[in-house]
Every structure is written in structure tokens, then in C-alpha cells.
Short mmCIF file of C-alpha atoms in Angstrom, two decimals:
data_model
loop_
_atom_site.label_atom_id
_atom_site.label_comp_id
_atom_site.label_asym_id
_atom_site.label_seq_id
_atom_site.Cartn_x
_atom_site.Cartn_y
_atom_site.Cartn_z
CA UNK A 1 188.35 128.50 56.71
CA UNK A 2 183.99 129.71 56.84
CA UNK A 3 183.44 133.26 57.50
CA UNK A 4 180.79 134.00 59.23
CA UNK A 5 178.77 134.87 56.30
CA UNK A 6 179.54 131.66 54.88
CA UNK A 7 177.98 129.92 58.00
CA UNK A 8 174.18 131.39 57.61
CA UNK A 9 174.22 130.09 54.88
CA UNK A 10 172.13 126.76 53.79
CA UNK A 11 174.50 124.12 52.19
CA UNK A 12 173.58 124.94 48.56
CA UNK A 13 173.55 129.00 49.03
CA UNK A 14 177.37 128.33 50.80
CA UNK A 15 178.37 126.11 47.89
CA UNK A 16 176.95 129.12 45.05
CA UNK A 17 178.43 131.74 46.75
CA UNK A 18 181.42 129.93 47.30
CA UNK A 19 181.98 128.64 43.37
CA UNK A 20 180.28 132.54 42.25
CA UNK A 21 183.13 134.04 44.02
CA UNK A 22 186.12 132.27 42.74
CA UNK A 23 184.71 132.69 39.43
CA UNK A 24 184.22 136.38 39.41
CA UNK A 25 188.21 136.20 41.10
CA UNK A 26 189.49 133.99 37.69
CA UNK A 27 187.22 136.98 35.27
CA UNK A 28 184.76 133.75 33.93
CA UNK A 29 181.30 134.60 33.07
CA UNK A 30 178.82 132.67 34.92
CA UNK A 31 175.86 130.97 32.19
CA UNK A 32 172.61 129.58 33.39
CA UNK A 33 172.74 125.69 34.23
CA UNK A 34 169.84 125.33 31.92
CA UNK A 35 171.75 126.93 29.09
CA UNK A 36 173.87 123.92 29.03
CA UNK A 37 171.49 121.12 30.14
CA UNK A 38 170.12 120.49 28.01
CA UNK A 39 166.39 120.32 26.18
CA UNK A 40 163.80 119.53 29.17
CA UNK A 41 166.48 120.11 31.94
CA UNK A 42 164.90 121.77 35.11
CA UNK A 43 168.10 123.91 36.90
CA UNK A 44 168.80 122.60 41.10
CA UNK A 45 166.99 126.69 41.70
CA UNK A 46 163.48 126.29 39.77
CA UNK A 47 163.18 123.17 41.76
CA UNK A 48 160.76 123.10 44.67
CA UNK A 49 162.17 120.81 47.81
CA UNK A 50 159.31 120.05 50.03
CA UNK A 51 158.64 118.61 52.84
CA UNK A 52 155.31 116.52 53.56
CA UNK A 53 153.66 115.91 56.60
CA UNK A 54 151.79 113.13 56.40
CA UNK A 55 152.64 111.31 54.02
CA UNK A 56 149.97 108.26 54.20
CA UNK A 57 146.51 108.72 52.20
CA UNK A 58 145.61 111.24 50.93
CA UNK A 59 149.28 112.93 52.41
CA UNK A 60 150.53 109.96 49.80
CA UNK A 61 148.83 111.00 46.59
CA UNK A 62 149.15 115.41 47.46
CA UNK A 63 153.41 114.07 47.63
CA UNK A 64 153.21 112.17 44.44
CA UNK A 65 151.26 115.13 42.91
CA UNK A 66 153.88 117.62 43.58
CA UNK A 67 156.40 115.76 41.98
CA UNK A 68 154.15 114.56 38.98
CA UNK A 69 154.82 117.88 38.12
CA UNK A 70 158.43 117.82 37.56
CA UNK A 71 159.40 121.15 39.31
CA UNK A 72 159.07 119.27 43.05
CA UNK A 73 161.74 117.29 44.31
CA UNK A 74 160.27 115.68 47.60
CA UNK A 75 163.13 115.89 50.17
CA UNK A 76 161.94 115.10 53.24
CA UNK A 77 158.80 112.87 54.83
CA UNK A 78 157.14 112.70 58.16
CA UNK A 79 154.99 110.77 59.80
CA UNK A 80 153.32 109.53 63.18
CA UNK A 81 152.84 105.79 61.85
CA UNK A 82 155.42 103.91 59.87
CA UNK A 83 152.43 101.68 58.00
CA UNK A 84 151.01 104.58 56.68
CA UNK A 85 154.66 106.30 55.45
CA UNK A 86 155.83 102.75 53.28
CA UNK A 87 154.72 103.27 50.08
CA UNK A 88 156.10 106.81 50.30
CA UNK A 89 158.69 105.72 51.28
CA UNK A 90 159.65 103.76 48.97
CA UNK A 91 158.22 105.65 46.38
CA UNK A 92 160.54 108.46 47.71
CA UNK A 93 163.94 106.54 49.28
CA UNK A 94 165.90 109.51 48.76
CA UNK A 95 164.02 111.66 51.55
CA UNK A 96 164.90 112.06 54.53
CA UNK A 97 162.91 110.47 57.30
CA UNK A 98 161.49 112.30 60.69
CA UNK A 99 158.58 110.47 63.07
CA UNK A 100 158.40 114.52 64.55
CA UNK A 101 157.48 116.95 62.56
CA UNK A 102 159.19 119.54 65.22
CA UNK A 103 162.06 117.42 64.75
CA UNK A 104 162.16 117.71 61.43
CA UNK A 105 161.78 121.35 61.24
CA UNK A 106 164.58 121.98 63.76
CA UNK A 107 167.07 119.72 62.34
CA UNK A 108 166.78 120.15 58.31
CA UNK A 109 164.38 123.95 57.93
CA UNK A 110 167.60 125.35 56.19
CA UNK A 111 166.71 122.64 53.30
CA UNK A 112 163.32 122.95 52.36
CA UNK A 113 161.50 125.23 50.96
CA UNK A 114 157.30 124.56 51.34
CA UNK A 115 155.52 122.24 53.64
CA UNK A 116 152.44 119.88 52.36
CA UNK A 117 150.30 119.17 55.84
CA UNK A 118 148.01 115.93 55.68
CA UNK A 119 147.62 115.66 59.03
CA UNK A 120 144.29 115.25 61.27
CA UNK A 121 142.53 118.31 61.37
CA UNK A 122 143.14 119.64 64.91
CA UNK A 123 146.82 119.46 64.07
CA UNK A 124 147.17 121.49 60.55
CA UNK A 125 147.04 124.81 61.88
CA UNK A 126 150.35 124.50 64.58
CA UNK A 127 151.81 122.33 61.85
CA UNK A 128 151.16 124.88 59.25
CA UNK A 129 152.15 128.40 61.25
CA UNK A 130 155.08 126.70 62.66
CA UNK A 131 156.14 126.33 58.97
CA UNK A 132 155.01 129.46 57.99
CA UNK A 133 157.32 130.97 60.78
CA UNK A 134 160.24 129.74 58.97
CA UNK A 135 159.41 131.33 56.04
CA UNK A 136 157.89 128.40 53.91
CA UNK A 137 155.51 128.08 51.13
CA UNK A 138 152.35 125.42 52.62
CA UNK A 139 149.60 123.19 51.53
CA UNK A 140 147.56 122.35 53.66
CA UNK A 141 144.28 119.83 53.37
CA UNK A 142 141.01 120.56 53.55
CA UNK A 143 139.74 122.36 56.46
CA UNK A 144 142.27 124.40 56.21
CA UNK A 145 142.58 124.44 60.22
CA UNK A 146 140.03 122.55 63.01
CA UNK A 147 138.76 125.81 64.76
CA UNK A 148 137.58 129.60 64.21
CA UNK A 149 140.42 131.51 65.69
CA UNK A 150 143.49 128.89 63.95
CA UNK A 151 141.84 129.63 60.74
CA UNK A 152 141.66 134.40 61.18
CA UNK A 153 145.11 133.32 61.93
CA UNK A 154 146.43 131.31 59.13
CA UNK A 155 145.15 133.77 56.65
CA UNK A 156 146.89 136.77 59.08
CA UNK A 157 149.64 134.66 59.07
CA UNK A 158 150.20 134.38 55.11
CA UNK A 159 150.16 137.65 54.02
CA UNK A 160 152.42 139.61 57.32
CA UNK A 161 155.00 135.82 56.83
CA UNK A 162 154.54 136.59 52.93
CA UNK A 163 154.46 132.72 51.55
CA UNK A 164 152.50 131.31 49.09
CA UNK A 165 149.74 128.75 50.30
CA UNK A 166 146.89 126.57 48.95
CA UNK A 167 144.15 124.71 50.55
CA UNK A 168 143.70 121.13 49.53
CA UNK A 169 140.11 121.44 48.06
CA UNK A 170 141.42 120.80 44.43
CA UNK A 171 138.11 120.67 43.13
CA UNK A 172 138.45 124.95 43.40
CA UNK A 173 140.66 124.51 40.36
CA UNK A 174 138.13 123.39 38.37
CA UNK A 175 136.64 124.79 34.81
CA UNK A 176 132.95 124.14 36.44
CA UNK A 177 133.43 126.39 39.24
CA UNK A 178 134.89 129.30 36.74
CA UNK A 179 132.82 127.59 34.41
CA UNK A 180 129.35 128.15 36.64
CA UNK A 181 130.68 132.16 37.82
CA UNK A 182 130.39 132.61 34.47
CA UNK A 183 127.15 131.24 33.69
CA UNK A 184 125.74 133.08 36.61
CA UNK A 185 128.19 137.01 35.58
CA UNK A 186 125.33 136.55 32.37
CA UNK A 187 122.89 136.92 33.73
CA UNK A 188 122.15 133.24 33.05
CA UNK A 189 119.97 132.19 35.67
CA UNK A 190 119.56 135.81 37.42
CA UNK A 191 120.13 136.72 41.07
CA UNK A 192 121.06 133.71 43.05
CA UNK A 193 119.04 134.38 46.62
CA UNK A 194 119.01 130.25 48.07
CA UNK A 195 121.71 127.93 47.13
CA UNK A 196 122.19 123.39 48.25
CA UNK A 197 125.06 122.24 49.11
CA UNK A 198 124.29 118.69 50.70
CA UNK A 199 126.76 115.47 50.88
CA UNK A 200 126.88 111.35 51.73
CA UNK A 201 129.22 112.00 54.59
CA UNK A 202 129.65 111.17 57.34
CA UNK A 203 130.67 107.43 55.52
CA UNK A 204 132.63 106.52 58.88
CA UNK A 205 130.58 106.25 62.63
CA UNK A 206 129.14 109.37 63.60
CA UNK A 207 125.98 109.42 67.07
CA UNK A 208 128.23 106.99 68.80
CA UNK A 209 129.63 106.64 71.90
CA UNK A 210 133.17 106.40 72.77
CA UNK A 211 135.09 103.05 72.51
CA UNK A 212 137.11 101.25 75.03
CA UNK A 213 140.42 101.81 75.65
CA UNK A 214 142.38 99.37 73.64
CA UNK A 215 145.93 98.68 75.02
CA UNK A 216 147.74 97.38 71.98
CA UNK A 217 149.04 100.48 70.29
CA UNK A 218 150.73 99.37 67.19
CA UNK A 219 154.19 99.29 67.38
CA UNK A 220 154.59 102.24 64.17
CA UNK A 221 152.02 104.31 65.98
CA UNK A 222 153.38 106.82 68.06
CA UNK A 223 149.95 107.74 69.52
CA UNK A 224 151.02 110.76 71.72
CA UNK A 225 152.48 112.01 68.56
CA UNK A 226 149.59 111.72 66.78
CA UNK A 227 147.35 112.95 69.46
CA UNK A 228 149.70 116.62 69.31
CA UNK A 229 147.10 118.91 69.73
CA UNK A 230 144.22 116.82 71.44
CA UNK A 231 143.97 116.04 75.04
CA UNK A 232 145.53 112.85 76.44
CA UNK A 233 143.51 109.78 76.21
CA UNK A 234 144.07 105.65 76.31
CA UNK A 235 144.71 104.30 72.26
CA UNK A 236 141.60 103.60 70.65
CA UNK A 237 140.69 100.92 68.06
CA UNK A 238 139.91 102.04 63.99
CA UNK A 239 140.01 105.41 65.49
CA UNK A 240 143.35 105.83 62.94
CA UNK A 241 143.49 106.10 60.41
CA UNK A 242 140.18 107.36 58.96
CA UNK A 243 137.27 107.42 61.69
CA UNK A 244 138.65 109.99 63.36
CA UNK A 245 136.96 112.69 61.67
CA UNK A 246 133.35 111.80 63.27
CA UNK A 247 135.42 112.94 66.87
CA UNK A 248 135.35 116.83 67.40
CA UNK A 249 138.43 116.16 69.36
CA UNK A 250 140.54 115.79 65.99
CA UNK A 251 137.72 116.12 63.26
CA UNK A 252 135.04 118.86 62.36
CA UNK A 253 132.12 116.07 60.37
CA UNK A 254 131.27 116.07 57.09
CA UNK A 255 131.02 119.42 56.85
CA UNK A 256 134.98 119.28 57.95
CA UNK A 257 135.25 116.68 55.33
CA UNK A 258 133.36 117.75 52.53
CA UNK A 259 131.77 121.84 53.03
CA UNK A 260 135.19 122.77 51.37
CA UNK A 261 134.66 120.88 48.31
CA UNK A 262 131.51 122.30 47.94
CA UNK A 263 130.57 125.63 49.00
CA UNK A 264 133.29 126.88 47.23
CA UNK A 265 131.86 127.27 44.02
CA UNK A 266 129.60 129.56 45.98
CA UNK A 267 131.71 131.50 47.58
CA UNK A 268 133.04 132.11 44.16
CA UNK A 269 130.33 132.70 42.53
CA UNK A 270 128.39 134.64 45.09
CA UNK A 271 131.45 136.71 46.11
CA UNK A 272 130.29 135.12 49.51
CA UNK A 273 132.41 135.50 52.34
CA UNK A 274 131.97 135.76 56.17
CA UNK A 275 128.14 133.94 57.22
CA UNK A 276 125.94 136.52 59.81
CA UNK A 277 123.58 133.84 60.71
CA UNK A 278 123.59 130.46 61.53
CA UNK A 279 121.29 128.04 62.52
CA UNK A 280 121.03 123.96 62.54
CA UNK A 281 118.89 120.68 63.00
CA UNK A 282 120.69 117.17 63.46
CA UNK A 283 119.67 113.44 63.54
CA UNK A 284 118.68 112.16 67.09
CA UNK A 285 120.43 108.61 67.90
CA UNK A 286 117.90 107.09 69.94
CA UNK A 287 119.77 103.95 72.19
CA UNK A 288 116.22 102.24 73.52
CA UNK A 289 113.29 103.35 73.67
CA UNK A 290 111.59 106.78 74.11
CA UNK A 291 115.89 107.09 75.01
CA UNK A 292 117.98 109.85 73.82
CA UNK A 293 121.72 108.97 73.38
CA UNK A 294 123.48 112.07 74.32
CA UNK A 295 127.21 111.69 72.74
CA UNK A 296 129.01 114.45 72.80
CA UNK A 297 132.47 113.54 72.14
CA UNK A 298 131.46 112.76 68.44
CA UNK A 299 128.46 114.55 65.13
CA UNK A 300 125.91 113.67 64.73
CA UNK A 301 124.69 111.62 62.49
CA UNK A 302 123.10 114.10 59.75
CA UNK A 303 122.13 117.34 59.67
CA UNK A 304 120.69 120.16 58.18
CA UNK A 305 122.30 123.75 58.38
CA UNK A 306 120.62 127.47 57.16
CA UNK A 307 123.81 130.02 57.36
CA UNK A 308 122.89 133.39 55.78
CA UNK A 309 125.18 135.50 54.29
CA UNK A 310 124.64 139.32 53.69
CA UNK A 311 124.09 140.44 50.13
CA UNK A 312 127.53 141.71 48.21
CA UNK A 313 128.24 143.10 44.93
CA UNK A 314 127.45 139.75 42.92
CA UNK A 315 123.72 139.35 44.81
CA UNK A 316 120.70 142.14 45.00
CA UNK A 317 120.14 140.78 48.83
CA UNK A 318 121.08 138.02 50.94
CA UNK A 319 121.96 134.38 50.67
CA UNK A 320 120.15 131.75 52.04
CA UNK A 321 123.27 128.37 51.92
CA UNK A 322 121.33 125.53 53.11
CA UNK A 323 123.89 122.95 54.04
CA UNK A 324 122.66 118.75 54.08
CA UNK A 325 124.41 115.66 55.31
CA UNK A 326 123.92 112.29 56.07
CA UNK A 327 123.09 111.44 52.61
CA UNK A 328 119.65 114.05 53.43
CA UNK A 329 118.97 116.11 49.75
CA UNK A 330 116.71 119.03 48.74
CA UNK A 331 113.93 118.92 46.99
CA UNK A 332 114.03 117.54 43.39
CA UNK A 333 114.42 120.66 41.07
CA UNK A 334 110.79 120.54 39.31
CA UNK A 335 112.61 121.37 35.95
CA UNK A 336 114.49 118.05 36.29
CA UNK A 337 112.40 114.99 34.28
CA UNK A 338 111.35 112.47 36.65
CA UNK A 339 113.89 110.08 34.77
CA UNK A 340 116.38 112.89 34.87
CA UNK A 341 119.66 112.10 37.94
CA UNK A 342 120.09 115.14 40.35
CA UNK A 343 123.59 115.76 41.12
CA UNK A 344 126.38 113.68 40.85
CA UNK A 345 126.62 109.86 41.15
CA UNK A 346 128.75 110.56 44.63
CA UNK A 347 125.94 111.90 46.22
CA UNK A 348 127.39 115.39 47.31
CA UNK A 349 126.19 118.36 44.76
CA UNK A 350 125.58 121.45 44.58
CA UNK A 351 122.21 123.81 43.56
CA UNK A 352 121.77 127.62 42.29
CA UNK A 353 118.42 128.89 43.18
CA UNK A 354 117.57 132.24 41.33
CA UNK A 355 115.71 134.72 39.82
CA UNK A 356 115.69 133.17 36.57
CA UNK A 357 116.69 130.16 36.19
CA UNK A 358 118.34 127.45 38.39
CA UNK A 359 122.11 125.79 37.94
CA UNK A 360 123.89 123.11 39.74
CA UNK A 361 127.38 120.82 39.82
CA UNK A 362 128.58 117.85 41.11
CA UNK A 363 131.84 116.92 43.76
CA UNK A 364 134.46 119.54 43.06
CA UNK A 365 131.84 121.08 40.79
CA UNK A 366 132.27 118.61 38.28
CA UNK A 367 129.60 118.19 35.41
CA UNK A 368 127.99 122.72 35.98
CA UNK A 369 124.43 121.97 34.32
CA UNK A 370 122.03 124.57 33.20
CA UNK A 371 117.84 123.92 34.11
CA UNK A 372 116.38 122.33 32.12
CA UNK A 373 119.83 120.18 31.11
CA UNK A 374 118.79 120.97 27.72
CA UNK A 375 119.60 124.30 28.03
CA UNK A 376 123.21 123.69 29.45
CA UNK A 377 123.79 122.49 25.54
CA UNK A 378 122.57 126.04 24.25
CA UNK A 379 124.29 127.87 26.97
CA UNK A 380 126.38 130.95 25.77
CA UNK A 381 128.80 132.80 27.98
CA UNK A 382 132.15 134.74 27.57
CA UNK A 383 135.29 133.53 29.58
CA UNK A 384 135.83 135.13 31.92
CA UNK A 385 138.70 133.07 33.60
CA UNK A 386 141.53 131.33 33.15
CA UNK A 387 141.34 127.52 33.16
CA UNK A 388 144.22 126.18 35.89
CA UNK A 389 145.42 123.52 33.62
CA UNK A 390 145.26 120.41 34.34
CA UNK A 391 141.57 120.94 36.11
CA UNK A 392 141.42 119.35 39.87
CA UNK A 393 144.33 117.24 39.17
CA UNK A 394 146.04 120.68 38.21
CA UNK A 395 145.83 121.53 40.95
CA UNK A 396 149.09 120.81 42.53
CA UNK A 397 151.67 122.12 40.08
CA UNK A 398 149.55 125.56 40.69
CA UNK A 399 151.35 125.39 43.97
CA UNK A 400 154.64 124.44 42.86
CA UNK A 401 155.30 127.46 40.29
CA UNK A 402 153.85 130.02 42.51
CA UNK A 403 155.64 128.80 44.99
CA UNK A 404 158.94 128.88 42.38
CA UNK A 405 157.69 132.45 41.33
CA UNK A 406 157.28 133.53 44.71
CA UNK A 407 154.82 135.56 46.84
CA UNK A 408 152.21 137.65 45.17
CA UNK A 409 153.40 136.71 41.42
CA UNK A 410 150.10 134.47 40.57
CA UNK A 411 147.00 133.64 41.83
CA UNK A 412 146.47 130.46 43.26
CA UNK A 413 143.30 128.84 43.41
CA UNK A 414 142.95 128.10 47.22
CA UNK A 415 145.10 130.96 48.52
CA UNK A 416 144.39 130.99 52.33
CA UNK A 417 142.98 134.26 51.32
CA UNK A 418 140.24 132.77 50.00
CA UNK A 419 140.82 129.24 52.09
CA UNK A 420 140.20 131.28 55.24
CA UNK A 421 137.40 133.03 55.22
CA UNK A 422 135.57 129.43 53.26
CA UNK A 423 136.55 127.68 56.33
CA UNK A 424 135.84 130.00 58.80
CA UNK A 425 132.01 129.52 57.91
CA UNK A 426 132.05 126.02 57.81
CA UNK A 427 133.21 125.80 61.69
CA UNK A 428 130.36 129.00 62.14
CA UNK A 429 128.00 126.18 61.11
CA UNK A 430 129.09 123.35 63.52
CA UNK A 431 129.03 125.91 65.97
CA UNK A 432 125.28 125.35 65.82
CA UNK A 433 125.55 121.77 65.08
CA UNK A 434 127.99 121.80 68.53
CA UNK A 435 124.56 124.95 70.11
CA UNK A 436 122.23 120.95 70.63
CA UNK A 437 124.21 119.53 73.23
CA UNK A 438 124.46 122.88 74.44
CA UNK A 439 120.66 123.00 74.95
CA UNK A 440 121.10 125.87 72.57
CA UNK A 441 120.04 124.41 68.93
CA UNK A 442 116.19 125.46 68.46
CA UNK A 443 117.61 128.98 68.17
CA UNK A 444 119.73 130.62 65.15
CA UNK A 445 123.33 131.66 66.34
CA UNK A 446 124.36 135.79 65.04
CA UNK A 447 127.75 136.32 64.73
CA UNK A 448 129.80 139.33 64.79
CA UNK A 449 132.73 138.65 62.53
CA UNK A 450 134.91 140.97 63.79
CA UNK A 451 134.81 139.80 67.48
CA UNK A 452 135.08 136.20 66.01
CA UNK A 453 131.70 134.98 68.38
CA UNK A 454 128.52 134.25 69.02
CA UNK A 455 126.98 137.38 70.43
CA UNK A 456 123.48 135.60 71.78
CA UNK A 457 125.01 131.86 72.98
CA UNK A 458 128.27 132.12 75.20
CA UNK A 459 128.88 128.33 75.26
CA UNK A 460 129.19 127.44 71.51
CA UNK A 461 131.96 130.67 71.75
CA UNK A 462 134.43 127.82 73.60
CA UNK A 463 134.50 125.98 70.79
CA UNK A 464 136.46 129.01 68.44
CA UNK A 465 139.57 128.67 70.44
CA UNK A 466 140.40 125.35 71.41
CA UNK A 467 143.58 124.52 75.07
CA UNK A 468 146.06 123.07 73.26
CA UNK A 469 147.96 120.17 75.16
CA UNK A 470 151.28 121.02 76.32
CA UNK A 471 154.46 120.19 74.11
CA UNK A 472 151.79 121.40 71.09
CA UNK A 473 150.91 125.34 72.10
CA UNK A 474 149.63 127.28 69.50
CA UNK A 475 150.83 130.90 70.18
CA UNK A 476 150.72 133.23 67.55
#
């Protein structure tokens, strides 16, 4: 018969309880299994059991990279679309499969240690927060959340529930972002006052009319579960699995998609956190001669956003950060020769302008470069920041190791104390973008960070915290 104490223990813990009790009664010393298991053996207690919510696309690669760490077991898989989950289910046939993450949490929460969340943006927060409430470590794809209020909630929840967290902007583990920081700390470019970040995104349709309903919902897709927190709507073709990024109900546009990769370096290098004001201009769409189209459900085709960050301990004054998407790029630095390429080949980059010089990097802070480029070959700066083994690919193992070590034992590249403020700044910038549809696009929005609100144009504050669909409420 099980005792009350035994009933409260997870299966693995209950077995250990019984075994250790029997051994103790017999006077036998317990020898750790890794001592008996031979070289390279990983004891079960040193393996992280992960449940993956979102098993296709980026979720598939995330799960595979956790497993490659050698210290993770993929115990459970969950996806609303059987088509997308097929490869992960084949790769991890022993993992139990669910379609509804809520059911998986209810039935299996005692049997896993951590959750990887790779869903559309609008469902990040609810899945992540409930996992944290269960005491599970969490890895969530970028951007951390869909709304500002959600980002603040998760940042605080990580401390409250004492769980290990990581956002999926893997470039934050690259050597490049640390090298840029060391160059700056060594005063190689002086005081930075202006930063430009740019991307070729969107590489999906934006600035368009909402498509007509399609009655042919794929049999493998649970459309209602995919909608999750978002308003109830009829199924439309080509929204799943990729083009949702261009619709405000589900995605956060080009800024949400690439901002966490490109703006992370300025946050690290300059120690900026919360912006104090923002303004934006957006690309127009004309549907006929002199007839501008207005599609409030869709993100615009391009934008130029300007954020002001207050002075920090690493700057002498405010920092102006320019965000450009839709293929817009800043003017080529004069230090570049005419035939020298500017930024990365992927159409993304980050440029720092200081009082003594300039430096830039490509996507994920790859290929950090001082200007003129010859300086990069001879630059010398003391290494101040430990490198993450494996760089961007090591981002996954870093989280696994952090989870096994426990809360507060190791520093992670994009734990929520870092990822939260970064996400908030990007989502605050999106308020200026959305302000254009509310006739507030020609003003500078001032931001009260403590109150989490725009103080001079109340109409955009409705986007700070949205209403959740019944059955998918996020309750703090």
C-alpha cells in the first residue's frame, strides 16, 4: 500500500523513495549511478525532460537542438497541426503526443521538467505563464510575448516562481555581441549616441486585405486550438504555418520577428532597457489612383521607427535607435569604400555610431566589423565576457545546463530579466506603428514605463493588454 507521502511524489521520485528506503534498512550504501555507468554515462537525474509545445518549423529545430546537448530527453510533444508535428514525432517516437497543451499540462505536468514553446506570438504568454505556475523551466521563441503587459508579467513571474528562462534569440549567445561590447568598453568608437537596425523582413505578405474564408480546413489542423487567445474567426488559407506574422491578431510584424535578433546587441553594449518615446512612419498602400488602402488588421509593408532611450551608465546622453524594415536601410557609412559591402548578405544589420568611430554587425551579431574595415584586423580589446560554447548553437545547451543547475545558479544569454525589457521596447515601438491607423502617426508618443502607458495618445493603449478569448484567458 502506498503512503500519503508516496502518493504525492512523481513516479520517478516514488521509485527512488522505495528503493532508498529498502537500501537504508539493509544498511547498504547508495552509490551514484554515474559511478557505475561508465565513461560518458548520463544519469537520469542529470537529464532534463522537456515537453515541446509547437513541434514543427522552428519548434522542430529547437527540440532537436535541446536533444543534441546530450542532457535532454524529449518526453512530450504537442502541436495543433499533425502535419507540422510529423518529423518531430518520427525523430522522437517515445515522446507522448498531444494536440492541446492544456490537456498535456493537466495530465503530464509531474512527468516533465521544462517546456519549449514555439507557437505563433499570440499564444506565447499563456502557454509560458501556466508552465511557470507549475514550476517548469521555460524556453520561448521570440518575441517573448505578443503584448507589453504579457512581457512584464512573465519577467516578474520568472523571479516569483524561480524557474530558469530563455528566449529564442540565439544570436544573444554569439561571440559577436560580446565582442561588440568589449570594443565599446575599450573606447574604440567613443560614446555611442545613435544606432541603426534594419531588416529585409517582411518576407511574407503585409499591408493587405484580410482574405476570404476558406471552408476547407485541413483535417490535420485543429483551427480552434490554433486561434487560442485570438478572436474567433473563420479559417483562411495560407495563414498557417507562416503568414500569420503579418496580422496583428497573431503576429507582431517584422519588428517582432527580427527585432529581438538585431536590437539585442545595442541592449547589451549600451545597457539600454526601456525607451521613453517613439515615433514612426510607415509604408503606404494604394488600391487605386490617389486612393490609399487601409487595412488595420495587417501590419504595414514597411516602417521606420525612432526610439529614444534614456542615458545609461555606459552612455553620456540619450541614445536614438532607428529601426527600419521592408528593405529600407540607413545611408552607407562614409568610411566604406564604394565597392565594400555594407552589413550582412541576409539584408539585416546593426550599426553603432560613436563620437570616435563606428561599428556594425550582421544578423545574430555575426561578423562584427569596425570602420574603416581595416581597423577590425588590428583592433585590440581585453576579453571581459565569457563566450558561450558553440555560440548561437550553444544557446540551447546553455538553457538545458541552466535548468539542470537550478534557478539563479548560472547566467543565461536571454533570460527573462534581459528578454523582457527588450521585448517591451519592441512592442512599445509597434504602438507607434499601429497609431497610424488611429490617426496618431504624426506625433511622438511619450511612454510612462512605470504605468506602462502612452501618456499623450490614449487610443494606442488598447494594444498594451488585449482581451482574451474565453477558455484561453491569461490570469495573473
